[in-house]
mmCIF file of C-alpha atoms in Angstrom:
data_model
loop_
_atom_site.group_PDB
_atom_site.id
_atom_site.type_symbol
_atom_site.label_atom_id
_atom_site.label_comp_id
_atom_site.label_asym_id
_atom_site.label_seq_id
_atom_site.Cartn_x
_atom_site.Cartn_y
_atom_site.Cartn_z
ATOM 1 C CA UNK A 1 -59.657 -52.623 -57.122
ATOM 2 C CA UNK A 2 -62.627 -51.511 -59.044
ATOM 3 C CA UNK A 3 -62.374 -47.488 -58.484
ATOM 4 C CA UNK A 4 -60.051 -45.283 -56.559
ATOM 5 C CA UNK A 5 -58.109 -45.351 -53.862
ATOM 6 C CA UNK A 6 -57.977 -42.511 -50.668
ATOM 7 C CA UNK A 7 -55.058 -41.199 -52.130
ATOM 8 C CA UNK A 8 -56.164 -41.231 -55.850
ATOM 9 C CA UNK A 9 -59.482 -39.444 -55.127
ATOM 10 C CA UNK A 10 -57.520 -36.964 -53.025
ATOM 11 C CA UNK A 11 -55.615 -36.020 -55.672
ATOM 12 C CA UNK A 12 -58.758 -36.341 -58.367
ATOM 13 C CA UNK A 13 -60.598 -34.224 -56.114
ATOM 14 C CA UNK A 14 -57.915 -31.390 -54.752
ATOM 15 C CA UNK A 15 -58.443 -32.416 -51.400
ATOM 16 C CA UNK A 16 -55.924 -33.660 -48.517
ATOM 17 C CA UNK A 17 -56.254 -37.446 -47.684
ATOM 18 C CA UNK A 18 -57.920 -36.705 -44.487
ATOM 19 C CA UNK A 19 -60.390 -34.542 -45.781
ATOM 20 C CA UNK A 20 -61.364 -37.598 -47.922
ATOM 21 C CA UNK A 21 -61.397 -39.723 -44.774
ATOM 22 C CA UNK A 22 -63.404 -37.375 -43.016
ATOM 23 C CA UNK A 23 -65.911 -37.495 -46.127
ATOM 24 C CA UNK A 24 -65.966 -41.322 -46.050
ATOM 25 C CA UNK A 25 -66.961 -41.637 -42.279
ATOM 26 C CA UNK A 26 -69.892 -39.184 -42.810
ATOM 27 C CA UNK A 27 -70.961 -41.181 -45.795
ATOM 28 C CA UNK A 28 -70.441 -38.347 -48.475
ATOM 29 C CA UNK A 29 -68.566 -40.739 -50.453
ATOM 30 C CA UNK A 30 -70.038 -43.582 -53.050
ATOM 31 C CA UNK A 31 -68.050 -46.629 -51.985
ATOM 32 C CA UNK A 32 -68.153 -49.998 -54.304
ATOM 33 C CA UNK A 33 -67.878 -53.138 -52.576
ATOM 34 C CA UNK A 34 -64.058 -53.520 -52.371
ATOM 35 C CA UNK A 35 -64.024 -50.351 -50.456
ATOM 36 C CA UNK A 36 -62.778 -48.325 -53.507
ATOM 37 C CA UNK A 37 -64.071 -45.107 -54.528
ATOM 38 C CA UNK A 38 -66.324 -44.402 -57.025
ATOM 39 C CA UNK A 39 -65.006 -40.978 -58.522
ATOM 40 C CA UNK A 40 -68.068 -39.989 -60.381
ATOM 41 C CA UNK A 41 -71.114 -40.786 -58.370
ATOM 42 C CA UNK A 42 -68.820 -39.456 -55.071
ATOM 43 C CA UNK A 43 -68.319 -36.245 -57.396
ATOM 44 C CA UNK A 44 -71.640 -35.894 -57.477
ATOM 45 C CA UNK A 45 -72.933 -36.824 -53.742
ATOM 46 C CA UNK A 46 -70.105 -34.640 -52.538
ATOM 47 C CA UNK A 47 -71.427 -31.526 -54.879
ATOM 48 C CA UNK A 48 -74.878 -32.294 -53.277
ATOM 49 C CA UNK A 49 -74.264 -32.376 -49.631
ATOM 50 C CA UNK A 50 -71.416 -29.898 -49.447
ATOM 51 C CA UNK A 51 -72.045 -25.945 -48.862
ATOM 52 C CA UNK A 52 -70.741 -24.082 -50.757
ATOM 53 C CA UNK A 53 -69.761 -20.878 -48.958
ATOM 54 C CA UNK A 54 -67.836 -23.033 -46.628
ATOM 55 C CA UNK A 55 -65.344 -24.427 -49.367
ATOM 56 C CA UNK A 56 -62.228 -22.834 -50.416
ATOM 57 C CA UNK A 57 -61.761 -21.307 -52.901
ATOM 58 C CA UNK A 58 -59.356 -22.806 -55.577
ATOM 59 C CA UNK A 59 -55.686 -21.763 -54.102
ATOM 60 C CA UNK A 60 -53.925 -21.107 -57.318
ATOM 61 C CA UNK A 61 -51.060 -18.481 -57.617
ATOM 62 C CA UNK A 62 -53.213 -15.241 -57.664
ATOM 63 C CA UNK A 63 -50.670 -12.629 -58.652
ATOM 64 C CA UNK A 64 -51.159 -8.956 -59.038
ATOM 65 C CA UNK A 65 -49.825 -7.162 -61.752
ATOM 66 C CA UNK A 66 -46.260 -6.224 -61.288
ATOM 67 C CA UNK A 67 -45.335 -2.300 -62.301
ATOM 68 C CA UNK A 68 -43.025 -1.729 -65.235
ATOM 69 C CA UNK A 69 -41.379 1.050 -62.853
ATOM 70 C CA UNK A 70 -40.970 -1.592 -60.171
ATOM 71 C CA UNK A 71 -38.909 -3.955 -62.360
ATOM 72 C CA UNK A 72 -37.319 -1.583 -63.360
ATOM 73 C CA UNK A 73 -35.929 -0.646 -60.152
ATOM 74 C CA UNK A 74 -35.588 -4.111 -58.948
ATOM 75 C CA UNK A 75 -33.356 -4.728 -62.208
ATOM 76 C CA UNK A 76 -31.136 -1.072 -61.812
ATOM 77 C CA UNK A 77 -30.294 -2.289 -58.357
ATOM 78 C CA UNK A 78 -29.354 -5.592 -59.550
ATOM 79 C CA UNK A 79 -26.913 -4.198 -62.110
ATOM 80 C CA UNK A 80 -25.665 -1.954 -59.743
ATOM 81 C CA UNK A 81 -24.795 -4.317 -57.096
ATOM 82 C CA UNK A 82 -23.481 -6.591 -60.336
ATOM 83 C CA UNK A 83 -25.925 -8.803 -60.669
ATOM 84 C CA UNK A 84 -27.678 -10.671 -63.121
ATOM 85 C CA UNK A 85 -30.493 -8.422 -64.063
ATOM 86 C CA UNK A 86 -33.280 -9.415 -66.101
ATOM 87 C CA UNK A 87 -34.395 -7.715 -69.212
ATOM 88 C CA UNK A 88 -37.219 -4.836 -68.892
ATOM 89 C CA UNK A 89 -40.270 -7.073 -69.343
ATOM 90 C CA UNK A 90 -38.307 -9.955 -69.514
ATOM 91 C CA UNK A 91 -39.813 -11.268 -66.059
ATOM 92 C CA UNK A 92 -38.098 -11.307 -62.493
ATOM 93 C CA UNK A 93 -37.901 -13.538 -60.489
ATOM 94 C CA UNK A 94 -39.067 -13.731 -56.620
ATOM 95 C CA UNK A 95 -35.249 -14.405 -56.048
ATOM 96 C CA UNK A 96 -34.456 -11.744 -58.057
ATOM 97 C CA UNK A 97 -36.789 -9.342 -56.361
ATOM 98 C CA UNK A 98 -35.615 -10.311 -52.980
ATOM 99 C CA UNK A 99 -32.496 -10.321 -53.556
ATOM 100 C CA UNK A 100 -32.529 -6.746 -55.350
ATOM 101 C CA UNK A 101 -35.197 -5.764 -51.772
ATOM 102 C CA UNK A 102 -32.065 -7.197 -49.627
ATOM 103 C CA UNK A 103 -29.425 -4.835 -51.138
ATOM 104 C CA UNK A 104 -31.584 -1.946 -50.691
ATOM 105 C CA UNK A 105 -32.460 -2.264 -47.392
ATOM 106 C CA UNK A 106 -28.598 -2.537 -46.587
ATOM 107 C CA UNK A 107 -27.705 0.545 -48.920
ATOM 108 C CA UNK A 108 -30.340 2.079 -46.789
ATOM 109 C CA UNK A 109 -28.527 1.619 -43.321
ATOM 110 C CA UNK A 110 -25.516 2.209 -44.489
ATOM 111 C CA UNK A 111 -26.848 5.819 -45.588
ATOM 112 C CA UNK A 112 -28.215 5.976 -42.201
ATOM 113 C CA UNK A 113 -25.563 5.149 -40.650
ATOM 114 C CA UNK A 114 -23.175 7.529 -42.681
ATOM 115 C CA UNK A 115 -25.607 10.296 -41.779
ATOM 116 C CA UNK A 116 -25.199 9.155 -37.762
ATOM 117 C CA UNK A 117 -21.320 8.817 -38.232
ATOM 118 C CA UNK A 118 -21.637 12.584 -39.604
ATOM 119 C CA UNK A 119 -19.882 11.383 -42.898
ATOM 120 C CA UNK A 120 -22.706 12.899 -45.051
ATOM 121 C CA UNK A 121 -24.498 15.820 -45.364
ATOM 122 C CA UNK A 122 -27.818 17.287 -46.920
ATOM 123 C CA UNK A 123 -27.925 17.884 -49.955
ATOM 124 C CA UNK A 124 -30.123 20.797 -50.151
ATOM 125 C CA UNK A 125 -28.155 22.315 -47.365
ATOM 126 C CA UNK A 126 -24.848 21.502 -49.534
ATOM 127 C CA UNK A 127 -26.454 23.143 -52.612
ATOM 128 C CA UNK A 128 -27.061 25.793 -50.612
ATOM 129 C CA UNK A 129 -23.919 26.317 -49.061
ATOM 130 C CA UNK A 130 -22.054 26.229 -52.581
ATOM 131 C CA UNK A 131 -24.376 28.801 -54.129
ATOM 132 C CA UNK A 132 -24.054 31.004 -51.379
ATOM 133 C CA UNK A 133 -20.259 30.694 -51.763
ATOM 134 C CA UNK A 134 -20.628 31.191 -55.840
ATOM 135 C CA UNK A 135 -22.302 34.058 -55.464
ATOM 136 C CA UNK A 136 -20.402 36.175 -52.966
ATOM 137 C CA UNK A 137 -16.928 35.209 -55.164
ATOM 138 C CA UNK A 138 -18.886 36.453 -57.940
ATOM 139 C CA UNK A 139 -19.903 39.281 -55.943
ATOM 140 C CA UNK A 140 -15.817 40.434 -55.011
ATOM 141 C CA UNK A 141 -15.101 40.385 -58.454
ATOM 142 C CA UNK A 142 -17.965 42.284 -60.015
ATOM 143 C CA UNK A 143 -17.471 44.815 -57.086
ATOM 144 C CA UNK A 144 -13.713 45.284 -57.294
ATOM 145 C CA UNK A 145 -12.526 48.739 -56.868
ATOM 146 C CA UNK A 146 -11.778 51.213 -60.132
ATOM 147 C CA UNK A 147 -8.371 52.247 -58.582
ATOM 148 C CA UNK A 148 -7.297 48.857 -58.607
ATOM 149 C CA UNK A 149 -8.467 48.471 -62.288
ATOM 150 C CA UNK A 150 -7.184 51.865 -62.986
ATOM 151 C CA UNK A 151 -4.114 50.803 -61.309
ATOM 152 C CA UNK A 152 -3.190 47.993 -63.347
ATOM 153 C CA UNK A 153 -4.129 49.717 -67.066
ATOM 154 C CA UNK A 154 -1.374 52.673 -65.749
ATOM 155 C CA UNK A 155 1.093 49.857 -65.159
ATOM 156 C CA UNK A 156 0.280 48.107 -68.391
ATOM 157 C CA UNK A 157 0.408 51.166 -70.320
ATOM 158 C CA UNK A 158 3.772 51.485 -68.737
ATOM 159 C CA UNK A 159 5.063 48.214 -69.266
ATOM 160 C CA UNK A 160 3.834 48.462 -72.957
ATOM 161 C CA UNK A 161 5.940 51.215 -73.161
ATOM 162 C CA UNK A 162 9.334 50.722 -71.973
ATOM 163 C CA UNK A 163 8.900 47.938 -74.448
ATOM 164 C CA UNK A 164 8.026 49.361 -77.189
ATOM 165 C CA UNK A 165 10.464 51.975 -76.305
ATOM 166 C CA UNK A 166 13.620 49.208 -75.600
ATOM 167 C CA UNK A 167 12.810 47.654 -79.567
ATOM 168 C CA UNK A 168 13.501 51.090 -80.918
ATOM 169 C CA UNK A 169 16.844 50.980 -79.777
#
């Protein structure tokens, strides 16, 4: 075999084996008397009859830049849950991520469901509640009575007295 075969220029050219097939039959391809494929001249026949807006564009991995915040996250959850986490910058993994997206989602219905059970409550409205409550026990002692504290300094003055009274003796 003098050039390449279907298969060989396929993978030469970045194309599936019936796209090549498809090429041959409309005669886009330079074929050398074996039937082979001649790489170079069918490079170049291809690049003349073929439109370009109607060929794909190269289908790398086209990734987006990944937040430092959302790592972050992804590895916090990870280490809560126990996980291997990987180092801030140190890259995550799509395993990693999903994994760390899986626990969230099920800390999230559990929260959910705590709230429909009735087993939580709001935190503003807690905060608010316990303020409310530190402020009116604030509010009995600031405003107790002067008998009362009058009260008590007669009975300490008395106590403080008999005693001083009893070491005499």
């Amino acid at each position: 075999m003098q050039g390449m075969s279907e298969r060989q220029y396929a993978a030469h050219a970045g194309l599936s084996r019936g796209a090549i097939q498809k090429a041959k039959a409309a005669g886009r391809l330079v074929l050398l008397p074996d039937g082979s494929i001649d790489a170079a001249a069918s490079d170049a026949r291809r690049a003349e009859t073929t439109d370009p807006s109607k060929t794909r564009k190269p289908s790398g991995p086209k990734l987006k830049p990944v937040p430092e915040a959302a790592v972050a996250a992804v590895g916090e959850t990870l280490r809560e849950q126990g996980l291997a986490a990987p180092a801030v910058g140190g890259g995550t993994t799509f395993l990693q991520a999903k994994t760390a997206n899986e626990v969230m989602k099920a800390q999230e219905r559990r929260i959910r469901l705590q709230k429909l059970k009735g087993e939580l409550v709001d935190r503003a409205r807690a905060e608010t509640l316990m303020f409310r409550l530190a402020r009116e026990e604030r509010d009995a002692w600031i405003t107790w009575p002067a008998r009362v504290a009058a009260l008590m300094a007669a009975e300490l003055t008395a106590a403080l007295g008999a005693g001083r009274k009893w070491r005499r003796r």
